[in-house]
XYZ file of C-alpha atoms in Angstrom:
244
model
C 142.112 20.356 -160.710
C 142.203 17.704 -158.413
C 141.814 18.195 -154.737
C 144.882 19.283 -152.883
C 146.101 18.728 -149.287
C 148.912 19.658 -147.393
C 150.585 16.884 -145.658
C 153.662 17.150 -143.141
C 155.164 13.734 -143.894
C 158.437 13.016 -146.045
C 156.897 12.077 -149.755
C 158.261 10.384 -152.427
C 157.238 8.571 -155.599
C 156.238 4.866 -154.486
C 155.411 5.646 -151.009
C 152.537 3.991 -149.819
C 150.927 6.268 -146.665
C 148.223 7.350 -144.520
C 147.102 10.467 -145.077
C 147.210 13.115 -141.858
C 144.123 13.356 -139.795
C 143.343 16.790 -141.256
C 143.700 15.648 -144.672
C 141.759 12.268 -144.403
C 138.926 13.967 -142.721
C 138.658 16.450 -145.887
C 138.967 13.466 -148.372
C 136.180 11.572 -146.554
C 133.912 14.774 -146.499
C 134.283 15.123 -150.564
C 133.369 11.450 -150.831
C 136.552 10.342 -152.656
C 137.030 6.633 -153.503
C 139.905 4.248 -153.814
C 141.566 4.883 -157.313
C 140.769 8.900 -157.124
C 143.640 10.982 -157.754
C 144.592 13.850 -155.074
C 147.409 16.534 -155.205
C 149.619 16.512 -151.778
C 152.395 18.826 -150.920
C 154.780 19.032 -147.843
C 155.968 22.910 -148.137
C 159.622 20.878 -149.126
C 159.416 21.587 -153.006
C 156.824 21.099 -155.445
C 153.418 18.837 -155.542
C 152.768 15.216 -155.612
C 150.101 13.104 -157.252
C 148.710 10.256 -155.245
C 146.368 7.561 -155.849
C 143.574 6.562 -152.983
C 143.885 3.030 -152.217
C 141.745 2.516 -149.311
C 139.147 4.329 -147.597
C 138.467 3.422 -143.624
C 136.038 4.936 -141.138
C 138.683 7.319 -140.156
C 141.800 6.614 -142.095
C 142.751 7.238 -145.731
C 145.193 5.331 -147.505
C 147.371 6.478 -151.035
C 150.405 5.725 -153.086
C 152.281 8.614 -154.159
C 152.131 8.315 -157.808
C 154.254 11.212 -159.758
C 155.951 14.601 -158.293
C 155.783 17.875 -160.261
C 158.537 20.391 -159.203
C 156.357 23.241 -160.028
C 156.548 26.316 -157.540
C 154.134 29.190 -157.277
C 155.803 31.530 -155.008
C 156.184 35.376 -155.360
C 159.143 36.356 -156.892
C 160.322 38.486 -153.643
C 159.858 37.150 -150.198
C 158.008 39.318 -147.899
C 157.813 38.847 -144.559
C 155.029 40.414 -142.800
C 155.172 41.709 -139.202
C 151.716 42.735 -138.073
C 150.390 44.490 -135.223
C 147.351 42.076 -134.592
C 143.863 43.546 -135.444
C 141.005 42.582 -133.358
C 138.014 40.086 -133.554
C 138.092 37.816 -136.733
C 139.839 40.402 -139.018
C 143.376 38.493 -138.066
C 141.995 35.263 -139.676
C 140.992 37.154 -142.868
C 144.495 39.184 -143.013
C 146.221 35.574 -142.757
C 144.062 33.770 -145.065
C 144.779 36.713 -147.754
C 148.313 37.250 -147.192
C 148.734 33.535 -147.647
C 147.187 33.519 -151.093
C 148.903 36.364 -152.214
C 152.303 35.180 -151.601
C 153.259 36.295 -147.968
C 156.944 34.283 -147.156
C 155.895 34.723 -143.390
C 153.828 36.264 -140.657
C 154.887 37.572 -137.321
C 151.844 38.611 -135.005
C 152.431 41.376 -132.765
C 151.345 43.489 -129.829
C 151.823 46.867 -129.873
C 151.047 49.910 -127.497
C 147.578 50.430 -129.111
C 146.557 46.772 -129.727
C 143.354 45.779 -128.897
C 144.372 41.972 -129.444
C 146.131 40.591 -126.354
C 147.174 37.024 -126.337
C 149.845 35.372 -124.061
C 150.528 31.692 -122.723
C 148.363 29.158 -123.940
C 145.766 31.188 -125.511
C 148.521 32.716 -127.715
C 149.848 29.078 -128.781
C 146.329 28.281 -129.882
C 145.900 31.075 -131.752
C 149.045 30.625 -133.604
C 148.029 27.124 -134.585
C 144.535 28.057 -135.552
C 146.234 30.837 -137.935
C 148.524 28.284 -139.155
C 145.501 26.121 -139.935
C 143.723 28.997 -141.977
C 147.415 29.480 -144.316
C 147.284 25.460 -144.841
C 143.479 25.821 -146.228
C 144.742 29.099 -148.227
C 147.616 27.362 -149.776
C 145.594 24.246 -150.612
C 142.862 26.395 -152.466
C 145.238 29.026 -154.296
C 147.785 26.628 -155.523
C 151.015 27.584 -153.231
C 153.463 24.562 -152.431
C 155.168 26.468 -149.454
C 153.629 27.090 -146.497
C 153.992 30.387 -144.688
C 154.769 29.700 -141.349
C 153.127 31.912 -138.480
C 155.506 32.753 -136.054
C 154.935 32.825 -132.142
C 152.910 36.012 -130.759
C 155.597 38.599 -129.249
C 155.694 42.277 -128.489
C 156.731 44.690 -130.729
C 159.718 45.624 -128.590
C 160.893 42.213 -127.723
C 160.290 41.209 -131.835
C 162.843 44.387 -132.569
C 165.289 43.556 -130.191
C 165.573 39.854 -131.471
C 166.205 41.179 -135.192
C 169.847 40.783 -136.605
C 171.418 43.795 -137.968
C 169.879 45.499 -140.724
C 171.238 44.800 -144.184
C 170.616 46.697 -147.554
C 170.592 43.285 -149.372
C 167.120 42.735 -147.328
C 165.311 45.804 -146.935
C 162.945 46.732 -143.917
C 160.011 48.849 -144.271
C 157.499 50.495 -141.900
C 154.251 51.806 -142.668
C 153.658 55.133 -141.499
C 151.152 58.206 -141.668
C 154.097 60.351 -140.572
C 153.927 63.776 -142.920
C 156.236 63.980 -145.758
C 156.837 59.735 -145.623
C 157.996 58.705 -148.858
C 155.555 56.407 -151.215
C 156.162 52.896 -151.076
C 156.707 52.699 -154.649
C 159.790 55.218 -154.421
C 161.376 52.932 -151.820
C 160.932 50.063 -153.847
C 162.611 51.624 -156.988
C 165.624 51.862 -154.518
C 165.782 48.521 -153.049
C 167.637 45.737 -155.024
C 165.391 43.317 -156.557
C 164.216 40.896 -155.873
C 165.333 41.496 -152.312
C 163.328 39.962 -149.371
C 161.434 42.437 -147.801
C 160.383 42.619 -143.809
C 156.982 44.857 -143.571
C 156.082 46.288 -140.202
C 152.437 47.320 -140.094
C 150.541 48.615 -136.536
C 147.152 47.529 -135.441
C 143.982 49.842 -134.815
C 145.584 53.405 -134.442
C 148.941 52.607 -136.124
C 152.204 52.546 -134.271
C 152.805 55.052 -131.378
C 155.647 57.622 -132.663
C 158.114 55.980 -129.902
C 157.349 52.462 -131.566
C 158.209 53.937 -135.114
C 161.298 55.535 -133.813
C 162.336 52.239 -132.111
C 161.743 50.632 -135.515
C 163.586 53.430 -137.444
C 166.506 52.616 -135.230
C 166.531 49.047 -136.305
C 166.977 49.742 -139.968
C 163.407 50.232 -140.770
C 162.165 53.229 -143.095
C 158.871 54.558 -143.119
C 156.808 54.375 -146.189
C 153.060 55.385 -147.336
C 150.419 54.196 -149.570
C 149.012 57.707 -150.080
C 146.635 60.106 -148.246
C 143.898 57.696 -147.516
C 144.002 55.914 -144.163
C 143.782 52.226 -144.330
C 142.273 49.499 -141.966
C 144.726 47.340 -140.286
C 144.142 44.412 -141.787
C 144.017 46.287 -145.386
C 147.172 48.328 -145.613
C 149.473 45.165 -145.165
C 147.878 43.477 -148.116
C 147.850 46.444 -150.238
C 151.453 46.641 -149.965
C 151.941 42.794 -150.459
C 150.019 43.112 -153.649
C 152.663 45.812 -154.544
C 155.727 43.975 -153.408
C 154.873 40.437 -154.622
C 152.659 41.126 -157.862
C 155.060 43.911 -159.565
């Protein structure tokens, strides 16, 4: 397998172009040489074979030689809305969610959130997480980059949602007694309908937050009797939803 790189550029067979700074730096680190082949993708469909034509001190020139329309996306689009876990756990969550096929990730601040972000610090974190998603897609073979959306409070995010639709189910991970298993909720949803999955931070969502989500069309679901960590639970759901 040739080295794969994300290039946020228009790509077409025959184009001669310089690689973006990040991709060029990694080509240099790998000690690739002129005439070596690499794979590029731009999240707009398929992947492109490119041949290195020039290695400068800090720039790399290539020519696009072929296009393969292959896609490796999950059969169902799952949009994750996550009460951000603390420390480096969000990095791990974004990386694994990207590998497992999440369609998008929205970082949220809830009542029990330890991690609080706003302004420039939030923007830097989102840019960092988007870079984590890029690296994960380069490694796993995805040609569609899952966007990491701006950090929002749970209340603001819920208020901005469009009206709920049966064609796009909304699921809420909950520890409430009597909550139906995720598998049961899936059996009732149209396949392969897109799904929005809301999961809380450490300690979960409060009762009031769950009630607010349910008023916006979210259906509470459970993964069973065990209490999973804030970064583990949404990934377990993602496996069930995308690798059916």
